[in-house]
PDB file of C-alpha atoms in Angstrom:
ATOM      1  CA  MET A1184       1.826  24.694  26.995  1.00  0.00           C
ATOM      2  CA  MET A1185      -0.934  24.447  29.637  1.00  0.00           C
ATOM      3  CA  GLN A1186      -4.602  24.906  28.820  1.00  0.00           C
ATOM      4  CA  GLY A1187      -7.201  24.237  31.515  1.00  0.00           C
ATOM      5  CA  ASN A1188      -6.230  21.023  33.272  1.00  0.00           C
ATOM      6  CA  TRP A1189      -4.158  19.512  30.477  1.00  0.00           C
ATOM      7  CA  THR A1190      -1.044  20.159  28.470  1.00  0.00           C
ATOM      8  CA  VAL A1191      -1.491  21.114  24.837  1.00  0.00           C
ATOM      9  CA  VAL A1192       0.722  18.841  22.722  1.00  0.00           C
ATOM     10  CA  ASN A1193       2.603  20.688  19.965  1.00  0.00           C
ATOM     11  CA  GLU A1194       4.732  17.747  18.830  1.00  0.00           C
ATOM     12  CA  PHE A1195       5.026  14.001  19.173  1.00  0.00           C
ATOM     13  CA  VAL A1196       7.979  11.691  19.734  1.00  0.00           C
ATOM     14  CA  LEU A1197       8.166   8.581  17.570  1.00  0.00           C
ATOM     15  CA  VAL A1198       9.517   5.748  19.713  1.00  0.00           C
ATOM     16  CA  SER A1199      10.380   3.851  16.519  1.00  0.00           C
ATOM     17  CA  PHE A1200      13.289   1.451  17.215  1.00  0.00           C
ATOM     18  CA  SER A1201      14.880   3.457  20.038  1.00  0.00           C
ATOM     19  CA  SER A1202      15.053   0.376  22.297  1.00  0.00           C
ATOM     20  CA  LEU A1203      17.678  -1.140  19.980  1.00  0.00           C
ATOM     21  CA  SER A1204      21.406  -0.430  20.218  1.00  0.00           C
ATOM     22  CA  SER A1205      22.907   2.295  18.053  1.00  0.00           C
ATOM     23  CA  GLN A1206      24.855  -0.313  16.043  1.00  0.00           C
ATOM     24  CA  LEU A1207      21.703  -2.272  15.279  1.00  0.00           C
ATOM     25  CA  GLN A1208      19.857   0.925  14.359  1.00  0.00           C
ATOM     26  CA  ALA A1209      22.670   1.777  11.917  1.00  0.00           C
ATOM     27  CA  LEU A1210      22.294  -1.653  10.303  1.00  0.00           C
ATOM     28  CA  LEU A1211      18.541  -1.170  10.049  1.00  0.00           C
ATOM     29  CA  PHE A1212      19.131   2.230   8.453  1.00  0.00           C
ATOM     30  CA  LEU A1213      21.285   0.669   5.733  1.00  0.00           C
ATOM     31  CA  LEU A1214      18.768  -2.135   5.202  1.00  0.00           C
ATOM     32  CA  PHE A1215      15.743   0.177   4.974  1.00  0.00           C
ATOM     33  CA  LEU A1216      17.616   2.688   2.820  1.00  0.00           C
ATOM     34  CA  THR A1217      18.462  -0.087   0.361  1.00  0.00           C
ATOM     35  CA  ILE A1218      14.846  -1.301   0.329  1.00  0.00           C
ATOM     36  CA  TYR A1219      13.638   2.294  -0.114  1.00  0.00           C
ATOM     37  CA  LEU A1220      15.898   2.937  -3.124  1.00  0.00           C
ATOM     38  CA  VAL A1221      15.019  -0.423  -4.695  1.00  0.00           C
ATOM     39  CA  THR A1222      11.314   0.360  -4.178  1.00  0.00           C
ATOM     40  CA  LEU A1223      11.572   3.767  -5.849  1.00  0.00           C
ATOM     41  CA  MET A1224      13.673   2.512  -8.760  1.00  0.00           C
ATOM     42  CA  GLY A1225      11.534  -0.598  -9.293  1.00  0.00           C
ATOM     43  CA  ASN A1226       8.228   1.250  -9.326  1.00  0.00           C
ATOM     44  CA  VAL A1227       9.579   4.081 -11.484  1.00  0.00           C
ATOM     45  CA  LEU A1228      10.876   1.433 -13.915  1.00  0.00           C
ATOM     46  CA  ILE A1229       7.431  -0.218 -14.051  1.00  0.00           C
ATOM     47  CA  ILE A1230       5.828   3.182 -14.754  1.00  0.00           C
ATOM     48  CA  LEU A1231       8.298   4.007 -17.519  1.00  0.00           C
ATOM     49  CA  VAL A1232       8.168   0.595 -19.194  1.00  0.00           C
ATOM     50  CA  THR A1233       4.362   0.291 -19.133  1.00  0.00           C
ATOM     51  CA  THR A1234       4.067   3.839 -20.486  1.00  0.00           C
ATOM     52  CA  ALA A1235       6.651   3.608 -23.254  1.00  0.00           C
ATOM     53  CA  ASP A1236       6.191   0.046 -24.540  1.00  0.00           C
ATOM     54  CA  SER A1237       3.356  -0.323 -27.059  1.00  0.00           C
ATOM     55  CA  ALA A1238       2.829  -3.972 -26.074  1.00  0.00           C
ATOM     56  CA  LEU A1239       1.919  -2.980 -22.506  1.00  0.00           C
ATOM     57  CA  GLN A1240      -1.065  -0.727 -23.166  1.00  0.00           C
ATOM     58  CA  SER A1241      -3.785  -3.100 -21.953  1.00  0.00           C
ATOM     59  CA  PRO A1242      -5.977  -2.270 -18.913  1.00  0.00           C
ATOM     60  CA  MET A1243      -3.944  -4.636 -16.712  1.00  0.00           C
ATOM     61  CA  TYR A1244      -0.798  -2.553 -17.192  1.00  0.00           C
ATOM     62  CA  PHE A1245      -2.721   0.709 -16.861  1.00  0.00           C
ATOM     63  CA  PHE A1246      -3.811  -0.413 -13.375  1.00  0.00           C
ATOM     64  CA  LEU A1247      -0.308  -1.715 -12.620  1.00  0.00           C
ATOM     65  CA  ARG A1248       1.050   1.751 -13.436  1.00  0.00           C
ATOM     66  CA  ASN A1249      -1.425   3.280 -10.989  1.00  0.00           C
ATOM     67  CA  LEU A1250      -0.380   0.745  -8.356  1.00  0.00           C
ATOM     68  CA  SER A1251       3.260   1.777  -8.786  1.00  0.00           C
ATOM     69  CA  PHE A1252       2.333   5.443  -8.281  1.00  0.00           C
ATOM     70  CA  LEU A1253       0.495   4.481  -5.095  1.00  0.00           C
ATOM     71  CA  GLU A1254       3.445   2.440  -3.806  1.00  0.00           C
ATOM     72  CA  ILE A1255       5.827   5.358  -4.376  1.00  0.00           C
ATOM     73  CA  GLY A1256       3.502   7.698  -2.483  1.00  0.00           C
ATOM     74  CA  PHE A1257       3.038   5.170   0.323  1.00  0.00           C
ATOM     75  CA  ASN A1258       6.812   4.857   0.705  1.00  0.00           C
ATOM     76  CA  LEU A1259       7.457   8.614   0.619  1.00  0.00           C
ATOM     77  CA  VAL A1260       4.977   9.122   3.462  1.00  0.00           C
ATOM     78  CA  ILE A1261       6.561   6.570   5.817  1.00  0.00           C
ATOM     79  CA  VAL A1262      10.178   5.728   5.053  1.00  0.00           C
ATOM     80  CA  PRO A1263      12.111   9.068   4.950  1.00  0.00           C
ATOM     81  CA  LYS A1264      11.004   9.970   8.487  1.00  0.00           C
ATOM     82  CA  MET A1265      11.772   6.459   9.709  1.00  0.00           C
ATOM     83  CA  LEU A1266      15.280   6.693   8.240  1.00  0.00           C
ATOM     84  CA  GLY A1267      15.763   9.997  10.072  1.00  0.00           C
ATOM     85  CA  THR A1268      14.817   8.423  13.387  1.00  0.00           C
ATOM     86  CA  LEU A1269      17.400   5.687  12.824  1.00  0.00           C
ATOM     87  CA  ILE A1270      20.442   7.625  11.612  1.00  0.00           C
ATOM     88  CA  ILE A1271      20.224  11.063  13.288  1.00  0.00           C
ATOM     89  CA  GLN A1272      17.778  10.183  16.072  1.00  0.00           C
ATOM     90  CA  ASP A1273      15.312  12.782  14.766  1.00  0.00           C
ATOM     91  CA  THR A1274      12.373  11.258  16.624  1.00  0.00           C
ATOM     92  CA  THR A1275      10.209  14.375  17.015  1.00  0.00           C
ATOM     93  CA  ILE A1276       7.409  15.168  14.595  1.00  0.00           C
ATOM     94  CA  SER A1277       5.217  18.263  14.784  1.00  0.00           C
ATOM     95  CA  PHE A1278       1.500  18.070  15.498  1.00  0.00           C
ATOM     96  CA  LEU A1279       0.774  19.120  11.897  1.00  0.00           C
ATOM     97  CA  GLY A1280       3.455  16.787  10.544  1.00  0.00           C
ATOM     98  CA  CYS A1281       1.937  13.828  12.396  1.00  0.00           C
ATOM     99  CA  ALA A1282      -1.541  14.693  11.126  1.00  0.00           C
ATOM    100  CA  THR A1283      -0.226  15.044   7.560  1.00  0.00           C
ATOM    101  CA  GLN A1284       1.600  11.712   7.697  1.00  0.00           C
ATOM    102  CA  MET A1285      -1.481   9.964   9.065  1.00  0.00           C
ATOM    103  CA  TYR A1286      -3.723  11.581   6.445  1.00  0.00           C
ATOM    104  CA  PHE A1287      -1.650  10.368   3.506  1.00  0.00           C
ATOM    105  CA  PHE A1288      -1.129   6.955   5.106  1.00  0.00           C
ATOM    106  CA  PHE A1289      -4.914   6.531   5.232  1.00  0.00           C
ATOM    107  CA  PHE A1290      -5.290   7.980   1.744  1.00  0.00           C
ATOM    108  CA  PHE A1291      -2.755   5.731   0.009  1.00  0.00           C
ATOM    109  CA  GLY A1292      -3.778   2.667   2.062  1.00  0.00           C
ATOM    110  CA  ALA A1293      -7.493   2.940   1.239  1.00  0.00           C
ATOM    111  CA  ALA A1294      -6.763   3.751  -2.407  1.00  0.00           C
ATOM    112  CA  GLU A1295      -4.496   0.712  -2.722  1.00  0.00           C
ATOM    113  CA  CYS A1296      -7.136  -1.620  -1.255  1.00  0.00           C
ATOM    114  CA  CYS A1297      -9.688  -0.385  -3.794  1.00  0.00           C
ATOM    115  CA  LEU A1298      -7.201  -0.495  -6.671  1.00  0.00           C
ATOM    116  CA  LEU A1299      -6.279  -4.105  -5.885  1.00  0.00           C
ATOM    117  CA  ALA A1300     -10.004  -4.950  -6.002  1.00  0.00           C
ATOM    118  CA  THR A1301     -10.271  -3.133  -9.350  1.00  0.00           C
ATOM    119  CA  MET A1302      -7.330  -5.139 -10.697  1.00  0.00           C
ATOM    120  CA  ALA A1303      -9.046  -8.356  -9.566  1.00  0.00           C
ATOM    121  CA  TYR A1304     -12.210  -7.297 -11.431  1.00  0.00           C
ATOM    122  CA  ASP A1305     -10.111  -6.645 -14.533  1.00  0.00           C
ATOM    123  CA  ARG A1306      -8.695 -10.177 -14.371  1.00  0.00           C
ATOM    124  CA  TYR A1307     -12.191 -11.581 -13.735  1.00  0.00           C
ATOM    125  CA  VAL A1308     -13.573  -9.971 -16.883  1.00  0.00           C
ATOM    126  CA  ALA A1309     -10.507 -10.952 -18.956  1.00  0.00           C
ATOM    127  CA  ILE A1310     -10.738 -14.641 -18.016  1.00  0.00           C
ATOM    128  CA  CYS A1311     -14.459 -15.198 -17.392  1.00  0.00           C
ATOM    129  CA  ASP A1312     -15.876 -12.976 -20.149  1.00  0.00           C
ATOM    130  CA  PRO A1313     -13.046 -12.563 -22.708  1.00  0.00           C
ATOM    131  CA  LEU A1314     -15.297 -11.767 -25.701  1.00  0.00           C
ATOM    132  CA  ARG A1315     -16.791  -8.720 -23.961  1.00  0.00           C
ATOM    133  CA  TYR A1316     -13.532  -7.689 -22.266  1.00  0.00           C
ATOM    134  CA  PRO A1317     -12.619  -4.924 -24.799  1.00  0.00           C
ATOM    135  CA  ILE A1318     -16.112  -3.448 -24.418  1.00  0.00           C
ATOM    136  CA  ILE A1319     -16.397  -3.671 -20.625  1.00  0.00           C
ATOM    137  CA  MET A1320     -12.819  -2.556 -19.924  1.00  0.00           C
ATOM    138  CA  GLY A1321     -12.593   0.262 -22.449  1.00  0.00           C
ATOM    139  CA  ARG A1322     -10.352   3.271 -21.912  1.00  0.00           C
ATOM    140  CA  ARG A1323     -13.121   5.360 -20.359  1.00  0.00           C
ATOM    141  CA  ALA A1324     -14.192   2.590 -17.970  1.00  0.00           C
ATOM    142  CA  CYS A1325     -10.582   1.998 -16.891  1.00  0.00           C
ATOM    143  CA  GLY A1326     -10.079   5.700 -16.241  1.00  0.00           C
ATOM    144  CA  GLN A1327     -13.256   5.853 -14.153  1.00  0.00           C
ATOM    145  CA  LEU A1328     -12.294   2.760 -12.127  1.00  0.00           C
ATOM    146  CA  ALA A1329      -8.798   4.125 -11.468  1.00  0.00           C
ATOM    147  CA  ALA A1330     -10.178   7.553 -10.498  1.00  0.00           C
ATOM    148  CA  ALA A1331     -12.723   5.940  -8.154  1.00  0.00           C
ATOM    149  CA  SER A1332      -9.912   3.927  -6.506  1.00  0.00           C
ATOM    150  CA  TRP A1333      -7.819   7.049  -5.940  1.00  0.00           C
ATOM    151  CA  PHE A1334     -10.809   9.083  -4.756  1.00  0.00           C
ATOM    152  CA  SER A1335     -11.799   6.421  -2.205  1.00  0.00           C
ATOM    153  CA  GLY A1336      -8.820   7.462  -0.104  1.00  0.00           C
ATOM    154  CA  PHE A1337     -10.098  11.004   0.466  1.00  0.00           C
ATOM    155  CA  PRO A1338     -13.190  10.386   2.650  1.00  0.00           C
ATOM    156  CA  VAL A1339     -11.542   7.873   4.979  1.00  0.00           C
ATOM    157  CA  ALA A1340      -8.374   9.999   5.314  1.00  0.00           C
ATOM    158  CA  THR A1341     -10.308  13.217   5.901  1.00  0.00           C
ATOM    159  CA  VAL A1342     -12.785  11.819   8.443  1.00  0.00           C
ATOM    160  CA  GLN A1343     -10.297   9.700  10.399  1.00  0.00           C
ATOM    161  CA  THR A1344      -7.499  12.273  10.595  1.00  0.00           C
ATOM    162  CA  THR A1345      -9.756  15.256  11.366  1.00  0.00           C
ATOM    163  CA  TRP A1346     -11.567  13.310  14.073  1.00  0.00           C
ATOM    164  CA  ILE A1347      -8.396  12.023  15.748  1.00  0.00           C
ATOM    165  CA  PHE A1348      -6.666  15.396  15.869  1.00  0.00           C
ATOM    166  CA  SER A1349      -9.760  17.168  17.177  1.00  0.00           C
ATOM    167  CA  PHE A1350      -9.385  15.200  20.430  1.00  0.00           C
ATOM    168  CA  PRO A1351      -7.467  16.731  23.357  1.00  0.00           C
ATOM    169  CA  PHE A1352      -3.965  15.340  24.011  1.00  0.00           C
ATOM    170  CA  CYS A1353      -3.174  15.678  27.696  1.00  0.00           C
ATOM    171  CA  GLY A1354       0.601  15.577  27.883  1.00  0.00           C
ATOM    172  CA  PRO A1355       2.064  12.142  27.010  1.00  0.00           C
ATOM    173  CA  ASN A1356       3.326  12.506  23.471  1.00  0.00           C
ATOM    174  CA  ARG A1357       5.381   9.356  22.838  1.00  0.00           C
ATOM    175  CA  VAL A1358       3.942   7.464  19.853  1.00  0.00           C
ATOM    176  CA  ASN A1359       4.986   3.827  20.215  1.00  0.00           C
ATOM    177  CA  HIS A1360       5.509   3.281  16.501  1.00  0.00           C
ATOM    178  CA  PHE A1361       7.802   4.349  13.656  1.00  0.00           C
ATOM    179  CA  PHE A1362       5.078   6.504  12.067  1.00  0.00           C
ATOM    180  CA  CYS A1363       1.825   8.204  13.090  1.00  0.00           C
ATOM    181  CA  ASP A1364      -0.618   5.331  12.822  1.00  0.00           C
ATOM    182  CA  SER A1365      -4.019   5.794  14.431  1.00  0.00           C
ATOM    183  CA  PRO A1366      -3.948   3.175  17.275  1.00  0.00           C
ATOM    184  CA  PRO A1367      -0.755   4.462  18.982  1.00  0.00           C
ATOM    185  CA  VAL A1368      -1.826   8.098  18.498  1.00  0.00           C
ATOM    186  CA  ILE A1369      -5.369   7.541  19.770  1.00  0.00           C
ATOM    187  CA  ALA A1370      -3.850   5.898  22.857  1.00  0.00           C
ATOM    188  CA  LEU A1371      -2.519   9.359  23.839  1.00  0.00           C
ATOM    189  CA  VAL A1372      -5.966  10.982  23.777  1.00  0.00           C
ATOM    190  CA  CYS A1373      -7.488  11.963  27.139  1.00  0.00           C
ATOM    191  CA  ALA A1374     -11.164  11.707  26.125  1.00  0.00           C
ATOM    192  CA  ASP A1375     -13.755   9.053  25.363  1.00  0.00           C
ATOM    193  CA  THR A1376     -12.837   7.578  21.972  1.00  0.00           C
ATOM    194  CA  SER A1377     -15.412   4.771  21.865  1.00  0.00           C
ATOM    195  CA  LEU A1378     -17.486   6.414  19.114  1.00  0.00           C
ATOM    196  CA  PHE A1379     -14.377   7.043  17.024  1.00  0.00           C
ATOM    197  CA  GLU A1380     -13.212   3.458  17.505  1.00  0.00           C
ATOM    198  CA  LEU A1381     -16.603   2.239  16.251  1.00  0.00           C
ATOM    199  CA  GLU A1382     -16.263   4.481  13.190  1.00  0.00           C
ATOM    200  CA  ALA A1383     -12.671   3.305  12.669  1.00  0.00           C
ATOM    201  CA  LEU A1384     -13.796  -0.337  12.767  1.00  0.00           C
ATOM    202  CA  THR A1385     -16.527   0.432  10.237  1.00  0.00           C
ATOM    203  CA  ALA A1386     -14.015   2.181   7.952  1.00  0.00           C
ATOM    204  CA  THR A1387     -11.590  -0.723   8.303  1.00  0.00           C
ATOM    205  CA  VAL A1388     -14.271  -3.218   7.301  1.00  0.00           C
ATOM    206  CA  LEU A1389     -15.398  -0.990   4.417  1.00  0.00           C
ATOM    207  CA  PHE A1390     -11.955  -0.190   2.976  1.00  0.00           C
ATOM    208  CA  ILE A1391      -9.960  -3.330   3.870  1.00  0.00           C
ATOM    209  CA  LEU A1392     -12.318  -6.264   4.382  1.00  0.00           C
ATOM    210  CA  PHE A1393     -14.957  -5.403   1.746  1.00  0.00           C
ATOM    211  CA  PRO A1394     -12.400  -5.010  -1.118  1.00  0.00           C
ATOM    212  CA  PHE A1395     -10.749  -8.220   0.085  1.00  0.00           C
ATOM    213  CA  LEU A1396     -14.082 -10.070  -0.157  1.00  0.00           C
ATOM    214  CA  LEU A1397     -14.578  -8.683  -3.674  1.00  0.00           C
ATOM    215  CA  ILE A1398     -11.111  -9.952  -4.614  1.00  0.00           C
ATOM    216  CA  LEU A1399     -11.857 -13.320  -3.036  1.00  0.00           C
ATOM    217  CA  GLY A1400     -15.146 -13.612  -4.931  1.00  0.00           C
ATOM    218  CA  SER A1401     -13.459 -12.648  -8.203  1.00  0.00           C
ATOM    219  CA  TYR A1402     -10.783 -15.308  -7.796  1.00  0.00           C
ATOM    220  CA  VAL A1403     -13.299 -17.985  -6.881  1.00  0.00           C
ATOM    221  CA  ARG A1404     -14.969 -17.342 -10.252  1.00  0.00           C
ATOM    222  CA  ILE A1405     -11.594 -17.046 -12.015  1.00  0.00           C
ATOM    223  CA  LEU A1406     -10.306 -20.363 -10.646  1.00  0.00           C
ATOM    224  CA  SER A1407     -13.607 -22.055 -11.431  1.00  0.00           C
ATOM    225  CA  THR A1408     -13.331 -20.858 -15.040  1.00  0.00           C
ATOM    226  CA  ILE A1409      -9.653 -21.858 -15.326  1.00  0.00           C
ATOM    227  CA  PHE A1410     -10.272 -25.392 -14.011  1.00  0.00           C
ATOM    228  CA  GLY A1411     -13.111 -25.749 -16.501  1.00  0.00           C
ATOM    229  CA  MET A1412     -10.859 -25.014 -19.490  1.00  0.00           C
ATOM    230  CA  PRO A1413     -10.262 -28.069 -21.695  1.00  0.00           C
ATOM    231  CA  SER A1414      -6.597 -27.497 -22.591  1.00  0.00           C
ATOM    232  CA  ALA A1415      -3.636 -27.430 -20.222  1.00  0.00           C
ATOM    233  CA  GLU A1416      -2.043 -24.636 -22.243  1.00  0.00           C
ATOM    234  CA  GLY A1417      -5.153 -22.482 -21.842  1.00  0.00           C
ATOM    235  CA  LYS A1418      -5.126 -23.073 -18.109  1.00  0.00           C
ATOM    236  CA  ARG A1419      -1.445 -22.139 -17.885  1.00  0.00           C
ATOM    237  CA  LYS A1420      -1.875 -18.911 -19.856  1.00  0.00           C
ATOM    238  CA  ALA A1421      -4.974 -17.880 -17.900  1.00  0.00           C
ATOM    239  CA  PHE A1422      -3.340 -18.529 -14.543  1.00  0.00           C
ATOM    240  CA  SER A1423      -0.127 -16.723 -15.536  1.00  0.00           C
ATOM    241  CA  THR A1424      -2.095 -13.519 -16.205  1.00  0.00           C
ATOM    242  CA  CYS A1425      -3.395 -13.351 -12.628  1.00  0.00           C
ATOM    243  CA  SER A1426      -0.723 -15.125 -10.543  1.00  0.00           C
ATOM    244  CA  SER A1427       1.310 -11.940  -9.982  1.00  0.00           C
ATOM    245  CA  HIS A1428      -1.717  -9.987  -8.784  1.00  0.00           C
ATOM    246  CA  LEU A1429      -2.792 -12.871  -6.552  1.00  0.00           C
ATOM    247  CA  LEU A1430       0.648 -12.970  -4.917  1.00  0.00           C
ATOM    248  CA  VAL A1431       0.676  -9.172  -4.379  1.00  0.00           C
ATOM    249  CA  VAL A1432      -2.813  -9.297  -2.839  1.00  0.00           C
ATOM    250  CA  SER A1433      -1.782 -12.145  -0.532  1.00  0.00           C
ATOM    251  CA  LEU A1434       1.264 -10.233   0.725  1.00  0.00           C
ATOM    252  CA  PHE A1435      -0.609  -6.977   1.274  1.00  0.00           C
ATOM    253  CA  TYR A1436      -3.788  -8.290   2.857  1.00  0.00           C
ATOM    254  CA  SER A1437      -2.249 -10.973   5.061  1.00  0.00           C
ATOM    255  CA  THR A1438      -0.193  -8.395   6.963  1.00  0.00           C
ATOM    256  CA  ALA A1439      -2.884  -5.670   6.899  1.00  0.00           C
ATOM    257  CA  ILE A1440      -5.566  -8.003   8.291  1.00  0.00           C
ATOM    258  CA  LEU A1441      -3.204  -9.362  10.944  1.00  0.00           C
ATOM    259  CA  THR A1442      -2.387  -5.787  11.968  1.00  0.00           C
ATOM    260  CA  TYR A1443      -5.874  -4.306  12.158  1.00  0.00           C
ATOM    261  CA  PHE A1444      -8.111  -7.283  12.970  1.00  0.00           C
ATOM    262  CA  ARG A1445      -6.125  -8.976  15.721  1.00  0.00           C
ATOM    263  CA  PRO A1446      -7.421  -8.645  19.322  1.00  0.00           C
ATOM    264  CA  ARG A1447      -5.590  -5.940  21.252  1.00  0.00           C
ATOM    265  CA  SER A1448      -4.474  -8.416  23.889  1.00  0.00           C
ATOM    266  CA  SER A1449      -2.469 -10.366  21.287  1.00  0.00           C
ATOM    267  CA  ASN A1450      -1.194  -7.325  19.389  1.00  0.00           C
ATOM    268  CA  SER A1451       1.884  -6.019  21.192  1.00  0.00           C
ATOM    269  CA  PRO A1452       3.494  -2.773  19.964  1.00  0.00           C
ATOM    270  CA  GLU A1453       6.600  -4.645  18.788  1.00  0.00           C
ATOM    271  CA  SER A1454       4.628  -7.221  16.784  1.00  0.00           C
ATOM    272  CA  LYS A1455       2.561  -4.401  15.264  1.00  0.00           C
ATOM    273  CA  LYS A1456       5.749  -2.612  14.190  1.00  0.00           C
ATOM    274  CA  LEU A1457       7.007  -5.805  12.550  1.00  0.00           C
ATOM    275  CA  LEU A1458       3.728  -6.368  10.699  1.00  0.00           C
ATOM    276  CA  SER A1459       3.587  -2.700   9.691  1.00  0.00           C
ATOM    277  CA  LEU A1460       7.067  -2.975   8.206  1.00  0.00           C
ATOM    278  CA  SER A1461       5.783  -5.762   5.991  1.00  0.00           C
ATOM    279  CA  TYR A1462       3.075  -3.759   4.218  1.00  0.00           C
ATOM    280  CA  THR A1463       4.641  -0.272   4.409  1.00  0.00           C
ATOM    281  CA  VAL A1464       8.263  -1.104   3.484  1.00  0.00           C
ATOM    282  CA  VAL A1465       8.704  -4.659   2.194  1.00  0.00           C
ATOM    283  CA  THR A1466       5.575  -5.174   0.052  1.00  0.00           C
ATOM    284  CA  PRO A1467       6.051  -1.977  -2.033  1.00  0.00           C
ATOM    285  CA  MET A1468       9.549  -3.247  -2.890  1.00  0.00           C
ATOM    286  CA  LEU A1469       8.335  -6.741  -3.795  1.00  0.00           C
ATOM    287  CA  ASN A1470       5.474  -5.643  -6.065  1.00  0.00           C
ATOM    288  CA  PRO A1471       7.611  -4.487  -9.033  1.00  0.00           C
ATOM    289  CA  ILE A1472       9.915  -7.484  -8.531  1.00  0.00           C
ATOM    290  CA  ILE A1473       6.941  -9.882  -8.624  1.00  0.00           C
ATOM    291  CA  TYR A1474       5.455  -8.287 -11.728  1.00  0.00           C
ATOM    292  CA  SER A1475       8.861  -8.210 -13.438  1.00  0.00           C
ATOM    293  CA  LEU A1476       9.916 -11.775 -12.689  1.00  0.00           C
ATOM    294  CA  ARG A1477       6.539 -13.541 -13.032  1.00  0.00           C
ATOM    295  CA  ASN A1478       5.166 -11.673 -16.043  1.00  0.00           C
ATOM    296  CA  SER A1479       6.616 -12.663 -19.420  1.00  0.00           C
ATOM    297  CA  GLU A1480       5.302  -9.522 -21.160  1.00  0.00           C
ATOM    298  CA  VAL A1481       6.981  -7.192 -18.643  1.00  0.00           C
ATOM    299  CA  LYS A1482      10.222  -9.186 -18.906  1.00  0.00           C
ATOM    300  CA  ALA A1483      10.109  -8.955 -22.687  1.00  0.00           C
ATOM    301  CA  ALA A1484       9.450  -5.197 -22.498  1.00  0.00           C
ATOM    302  CA  LEU A1485      12.394  -4.757 -20.135  1.00  0.00           C
ATOM    303  CA  ARG A1486      14.656  -6.657 -22.545  1.00  0.00           C
ATOM    304  CA  ARG A1487      13.495  -4.447 -25.414  1.00  0.00           C
ATOM    305  CA  ALA A1488      14.132  -1.323 -23.352  1.00  0.00           C
ATOM    306  CA  ILE A1489      17.641  -2.530 -22.455  1.00  0.00           C
ATOM    307  CA  ARG A1490      18.431  -3.319 -26.102  1.00  0.00           C
ATOM    308  CA  ARG A1491      17.207   0.111 -27.196  1.00  0.00           C
ATOM    309  CA  THR A1492      19.296   1.788 -24.490  1.00  0.00           C
ATOM    310  CA  LEU A1493      22.422  -0.166 -25.440  1.00  0.00           C
ATOM    311  CA  GLY A1494      21.782   0.533 -29.130  1.00  0.00           C
ATOM    312  CA  PHE A1495      21.567   4.271 -28.539  1.00  0.00           C
ATOM    313  CA  ARG A1496      24.797   4.163 -26.558  1.00  0.00           C
ATOM    314  CA  LYS A1497      26.612   2.410 -29.394  1.00  0.00           C
ATOM    315  CA  LEU A1498      25.426   5.072 -31.807  1.00  0.00           C
TER     316      LEU A1498
END
C-alpha cells in the first residue's frame, strides 16, 4: 500500500534459514523440534518438582521455578514460528505479529537478566552471610525480588517496541533473521534512527551489562568467602550450591554479550543467527539439565518423585 513517497509495510518476511537446502532445513526442523520439546518438558518438570517436593522450598528453588517459567515463555515466543519457517516455509509474519514477538522477546530477555542477578544475590547472602540468610531472604523479600525481576521487562519492552514500530518502513520487508529482533528490523526503517540506537545501547547496558556486573561482583565475594573457609568439605558444599547458577549465567551472558556488544563490522547476519540460537534455543534446554545433573537435592527429589509415581502405579 502506498502512502506519500513510501510503501506502508503490512507484513514482514523472515529470511530465517532460507539459504539452506530443503533437506538441511528438514534436518534442522527435527533438531529444533526435539530441543523445543526437551526444553518444555525439562522446565515443566523443574516447576513441578520444586513445587511439590517439601525439601525444595528454599529461596534458591523459588527463583529456579521462576527461571523455568521465563525459559518456557522465551521459547514459546521464538521457536514455534521458527519451526514453521523450516517445515512449511511460512516465512511471513504480520506487522502486529512481528511487534508482538519483539515485545515479548524484550520482556522475557530483560526479566531473565534481572532474575539471574537476583539468584546471584541469593547465593551471595546464603554463603557470605548464612546466619542472617533466613531473615534477609524471607518469603516476602523473595516475592518482591521475583516480582521486580518480572516487572523489569515491561519498561524496556514497551519503550523499545513502541519506538521501533512508530518508524516508517519504506518497502523492503525482509528481516534477515529467524525472529523479529531489533537490529534486523531497524535496518528496514527509512528514517534517522540514531536517537533510538543511543537509547537501545543505554537499555542494553542497563538490562544486560549492569545485571552481569552485579553477578560478577557477587561471585567475587562468594569465591573470596569460599576460599577463606577452613575445611575442604565446607568449600565443596558451598561451591556446589552455586556452580549450577554460575554455569547457566556463563552460557547465557557469553552469547548475549557477543551478540549485542560486538562491532557491526564483525557481526555478520549469519554469525548473529548462530549466536542467537545459543541463547534463545539451546540455553533454555540446558538450564533444567544443568540444575538436574549438578544439584544433588534436585536429583534426590526427582528420584523420590519417580518412586512415588511407580508406587502409585503398582497400587
